[in-house]
Amino acid sequence: MSDLPADEMARWCQTAVVPAHRVTLLTRAGCHLCDDARRIVAGVCAEVGAAWEERDIATDPELLQRWTDDVPVTLVDGEHLDSWRVSAERLRDALEG
């Protein structure tokens, strides 16, 4: 067992099991709304210390079929958050909440 007091062990366990949020921005080449979304996602993620990735839906047939009319799409932990316009406030709330 650990030599940590119970309250410190509880705090450590709470932080140890909480995974970092995963942000994915689905985009398409030549999409001006995607350019705007990229700036917002990059800014909010930098602000809160979250990592993010961008995926071009044209490189994946499943993504293209599912999201073709909705880009840009913001996903947090695989869950749909926004389409077309990214809300910095909603993204920040999802990452901090």
JSON list of C-alpha atoms in Angstrom, two decimals:
[
{"chain": "A", "resi": 1, "resn": "MET", "atom": "CA", "xyz": [0.00, 0.00, 0.00]},
{"chain": "A", "resi": 2, "resn": "SER", "atom": "CA", "xyz": [0.95, 3.63, -0.26]},
{"chain": "A", "resi": 3, "resn": "ASP", "atom": "CA", "xyz": [2.45, 5.75, 2.48]},
{"chain": "A", "resi": 4, "resn": "LEU", "atom": "CA", "xyz": [0.16, 8.64, 1.48]},
{"chain": "A", "resi": 5, "resn": "PRO", "atom": "CA", "xyz": [-2.51, 9.75, 3.97]},
{"chain": "A", "resi": 6, "resn": "ALA", "atom": "CA", "xyz": [-6.04, 8.74, 2.92]},
{"chain": "A", "resi": 7, "resn": "ASP", "atom": "CA", "xyz": [-7.10, 12.27, 1.88]},
{"chain": "A", "resi": 8, "resn": "GLU", "atom": "CA", "xyz": [-4.04, 12.73, -0.31]},
{"chain": "A", "resi": 9, "resn": "MET", "atom": "CA", "xyz": [-4.51, 9.27, -1.81]},
{"chain": "A", "resi": 10, "resn": "ALA", "atom": "CA", "xyz": [-8.15, 10.11, -2.62]},
{"chain": "A", "resi": 11, "resn": "ARG", "atom": "CA", "xyz": [-7.10, 13.34, -4.37]},
{"chain": "A", "resi": 12, "resn": "TRP", "atom": "CA", "xyz": [-4.40, 11.48, -6.30]},
{"chain": "A", "resi": 13, "resn": "CYS", "atom": "CA", "xyz": [-6.85, 8.77, -7.39]},
{"chain": "A", "resi": 14, "resn": "GLN", "atom": "CA", "xyz": [-9.40, 11.34, -8.57]},
{"chain": "A", "resi": 15, "resn": "THR", "atom": "CA", "xyz": [-6.86, 13.10, -10.76]},
{"chain": "A", "resi": 16, "resn": "ALA", "atom": "CA", "xyz": [-5.24, 9.87, -11.90]},
{"chain": "A", "resi": 17, "resn": "VAL", "atom": "CA", "xyz": [-8.42, 8.38, -13.35]},
{"chain": "A", "resi": 18, "resn": "VAL", "atom": "CA", "xyz": [-9.78, 11.49, -15.07]},
{"chain": "A", "resi": 19, "resn": "PRO", "atom": "CA", "xyz": [-8.68, 11.28, -18.71]},
{"chain": "A", "resi": 20, "resn": "ALA", "atom": "CA", "xyz": [-7.83, 14.37, -20.69]},
{"chain": "A", "resi": 21, "resn": "HIS", "atom": "CA", "xyz": [-10.49, 15.44, -23.13]},
{"chain": "A", "resi": 22, "resn": "ARG", "atom": "CA", "xyz": [-9.94, 14.64, -26.77]},
{"chain": "A", "resi": 23, "resn": "VAL", "atom": "CA", "xyz": [-10.99, 17.28, -29.30]},
{"chain": "A", "resi": 24, "resn": "THR", "atom": "CA", "xyz": [-11.33, 16.41, -32.97]},
{"chain": "A", "resi": 25, "resn": "LEU", "atom": "CA", "xyz": [-12.08, 18.95, -35.67]},
{"chain": "A", "resi": 26, "resn": "LEU", "atom": "CA", "xyz": [-13.48, 17.45, -38.86]},
{"chain": "A", "resi": 27, "resn": "THR", "atom": "CA", "xyz": [-12.77, 19.62, -41.88]},
{"chain": "A", "resi": 28, "resn": "ARG", "atom": "CA", "xyz": [-12.59, 19.67, -45.67]},
{"chain": "A", "resi": 29, "resn": "ALA", "atom": "CA", "xyz": [-10.08, 21.43, -47.92]},
{"chain": "A", "resi": 30, "resn": "GLY", "atom": "CA", "xyz": [-11.20, 24.82, -49.18]},
{"chain": "A", "resi": 31, "resn": "CYS", "atom": "CA", "xyz": [-13.82, 25.31, -46.46]},
{"chain": "A", "resi": 32, "resn": "HIS", "atom": "CA", "xyz": [-13.74, 28.89, -45.14]},
{"chain": "A", "resi": 33, "resn": "LEU", "atom": "CA", "xyz": [-15.85, 27.92, -42.10]},
{"chain": "A", "resi": 34, "resn": "CYS", "atom": "CA", "xyz": [-13.23, 25.26, -41.33]},
{"chain": "A", "resi": 35, "resn": "ASP", "atom": "CA", "xyz": [-10.55, 27.97, -41.28]},
{"chain": "A", "resi": 36, "resn": "ASP", "atom": "CA", "xyz": [-12.58, 29.91, -38.71]},
{"chain": "A", "resi": 37, "resn": "ALA", "atom": "CA", "xyz": [-13.24, 26.77, -36.67]},
{"chain": "A", "resi": 38, "resn": "ARG", "atom": "CA", "xyz": [-9.55, 25.84, -36.67]},
{"chain": "A", "resi": 39, "resn": "ARG", "atom": "CA", "xyz": [-8.61, 29.21, -35.15]},
{"chain": "A", "resi": 40, "resn": "ILE", "atom": "CA", "xyz": [-11.28, 28.88, -32.44]},
{"chain": "A", "resi": 41, "resn": "VAL", "atom": "CA", "xyz": [-10.44, 25.28, -31.55]},
{"chain": "A", "resi": 42, "resn": "ALA", "atom": "CA", "xyz": [-6.70, 26.00, -31.47]},
{"chain": "A", "resi": 43, "resn": "GLY", "atom": "CA", "xyz": [-7.22, 29.05, -29.26]},
{"chain": "A", "resi": 44, "resn": "VAL", "atom": "CA", "xyz": [-9.57, 27.41, -26.76]},
{"chain": "A", "resi": 45, "resn": "CYS", "atom": "CA", "xyz": [-7.48, 24.24, -26.54]},
{"chain": "A", "resi": 46, "resn": "ALA", "atom": "CA", "xyz": [-4.32, 26.28, -25.94]},
{"chain": "A", "resi": 47, "resn": "GLU", "atom": "CA", "xyz": [-6.14, 28.29, -23.28]},
{"chain": "A", "resi": 48, "resn": "VAL", "atom": "CA", "xyz": [-7.30, 25.23, -21.32]},
{"chain": "A", "resi": 49, "resn": "GLY", "atom": "CA", "xyz": [-4.33, 22.99, -22.09]},
{"chain": "A", "resi": 50, "resn": "ALA", "atom": "CA", "xyz": [-6.21, 20.44, -24.20]},
{"chain": "A", "resi": 51, "resn": "ALA", "atom": "CA", "xyz": [-4.81, 18.60, -27.18]},
{"chain": "A", "resi": 52, "resn": "TRP", "atom": "CA", "xyz": [-6.71, 18.52, -30.44]},
{"chain": "A", "resi": 53, "resn": "GLU", "atom": "CA", "xyz": [-6.48, 16.92, -33.85]},
{"chain": "A", "resi": 54, "resn": "GLU", "atom": "CA", "xyz": [-7.83, 17.84, -37.25]},
{"chain": "A", "resi": 55, "resn": "ARG", "atom": "CA", "xyz": [-9.13, 15.26, -39.70]},
{"chain": "A", "resi": 56, "resn": "ASP", "atom": "CA", "xyz": [-10.04, 15.93, -43.32]},
{"chain": "A", "resi": 57, "resn": "ILE", "atom": "CA", "xyz": [-13.25, 14.01, -44.00]},
{"chain": "A", "resi": 58, "resn": "ALA", "atom": "CA", "xyz": [-12.17, 13.46, -47.63]},
{"chain": "A", "resi": 59, "resn": "THR", "atom": "CA", "xyz": [-9.51, 11.01, -46.43]},
{"chain": "A", "resi": 60, "resn": "ASP", "atom": "CA", "xyz": [-12.02, 8.66, -44.77]},
{"chain": "A", "resi": 61, "resn": "PRO", "atom": "CA", "xyz": [-15.08, 7.32, -46.64]},
{"chain": "A", "resi": 62, "resn": "GLU", "atom": "CA", "xyz": [-17.06, 6.80, -43.41]},
{"chain": "A", "resi": 63, "resn": "LEU", "atom": "CA", "xyz": [-16.41, 10.34, -42.19]},
{"chain": "A", "resi": 64, "resn": "LEU", "atom": "CA", "xyz": [-17.23, 11.71, -45.64]},
{"chain": "A", "resi": 65, "resn": "GLN", "atom": "CA", "xyz": [-20.54, 9.86, -45.76]},
{"chain": "A", "resi": 66, "resn": "ARG", "atom": "CA", "xyz": [-21.53, 10.83, -42.20]},
{"chain": "A", "resi": 67, "resn": "TRP", "atom": "CA", "xyz": [-20.43, 14.47, -42.09]},
{"chain": "A", "resi": 68, "resn": "THR", "atom": "CA", "xyz": [-20.31, 15.67, -45.72]},
{"chain": "A", "resi": 69, "resn": "ASP", "atom": "CA", "xyz": [-22.91, 18.44, -45.26]},
{"chain": "A", "resi": 70, "resn": "ASP", "atom": "CA", "xyz": [-21.97, 19.43, -41.71]},
{"chain": "A", "resi": 71, "resn": "VAL", "atom": "CA", "xyz": [-18.31, 20.49, -41.72]},
{"chain": "A", "resi": 72, "resn": "PRO", "atom": "CA", "xyz": [-16.68, 21.84, -39.80]},
{"chain": "A", "resi": 73, "resn": "VAL", "atom": "CA", "xyz": [-17.64, 19.47, -37.01]},
{"chain": "A", "resi": 74, "resn": "THR", "atom": "CA", "xyz": [-16.26, 19.62, -33.49]},
{"chain": "A", "resi": 75, "resn": "LEU", "atom": "CA", "xyz": [-16.18, 16.41, -31.44]},
{"chain": "A", "resi": 76, "resn": "VAL", "atom": "CA", "xyz": [-15.23, 16.24, -27.78]},
{"chain": "A", "resi": 77, "resn": "ASP", "atom": "CA", "xyz": [-14.39, 12.74, -26.60]},
{"chain": "A", "resi": 78, "resn": "GLY", "atom": "CA", "xyz": [-16.07, 11.43, -29.75]},
{"chain": "A", "resi": 79, "resn": "GLU", "atom": "CA", "xyz": [-19.34, 13.23, -29.02]},
{"chain": "A", "resi": 80, "resn": "HIS", "atom": "CA", "xyz": [-20.72, 15.79, -31.45]},
{"chain": "A", "resi": 81, "resn": "LEU", "atom": "CA", "xyz": [-20.51, 19.31, -30.03]},
{"chain": "A", "resi": 82, "resn": "ASP", "atom": "CA", "xyz": [-20.92, 21.70, -32.96]},
{"chain": "A", "resi": 83, "resn": "SER", "atom": "CA", "xyz": [-21.38, 21.81, -36.73]},
{"chain": "A", "resi": 84, "resn": "TRP", "atom": "CA", "xyz": [-20.81, 24.67, -39.20]},
{"chain": "A", "resi": 85, "resn": "ARG", "atom": "CA", "xyz": [-19.88, 27.24, -36.53]},
{"chain": "A", "resi": 86, "resn": "VAL", "atom": "CA", "xyz": [-17.77, 26.44, -33.50]},
{"chain": "A", "resi": 87, "resn": "SER", "atom": "CA", "xyz": [-18.78, 28.14, -30.28]},
{"chain": "A", "resi": 88, "resn": "ALA", "atom": "CA", "xyz": [-15.72, 28.99, -28.20]},
{"chain": "A", "resi": 89, "resn": "GLU", "atom": "CA", "xyz": [-17.93, 29.19, -25.10]},
{"chain": "A", "resi": 90, "resn": "ARG", "atom": "CA", "xyz": [-19.52, 25.76, -25.66]},
{"chain": "A", "resi": 91, "resn": "LEU", "atom": "CA", "xyz": [-16.12, 24.19, -26.36]},
{"chain": "A", "resi": 92, "resn": "ARG", "atom": "CA", "xyz": [-14.58, 25.78, -23.26]},
{"chain": "A", "resi": 93, "resn": "ASP", "atom": "CA", "xyz": [-17.50, 24.60, -21.13]},
{"chain": "A", "resi": 94, "resn": "ALA", "atom": "CA", "xyz": [-17.20, 21.06, -22.48]},
{"chain": "A", "resi": 95, "resn": "LEU", "atom": "CA", "xyz": [-13.47, 20.97, -21.75]},
{"chain": "A", "resi": 96, "resn": "GLU", "atom": "CA", "xyz": [-13.67, 22.51, -18.30]},
{"chain": "A", "resi": 97, "resn": "GLY", "atom": "CA", "xyz": [-16.94, 20.91, -17.17]}
]
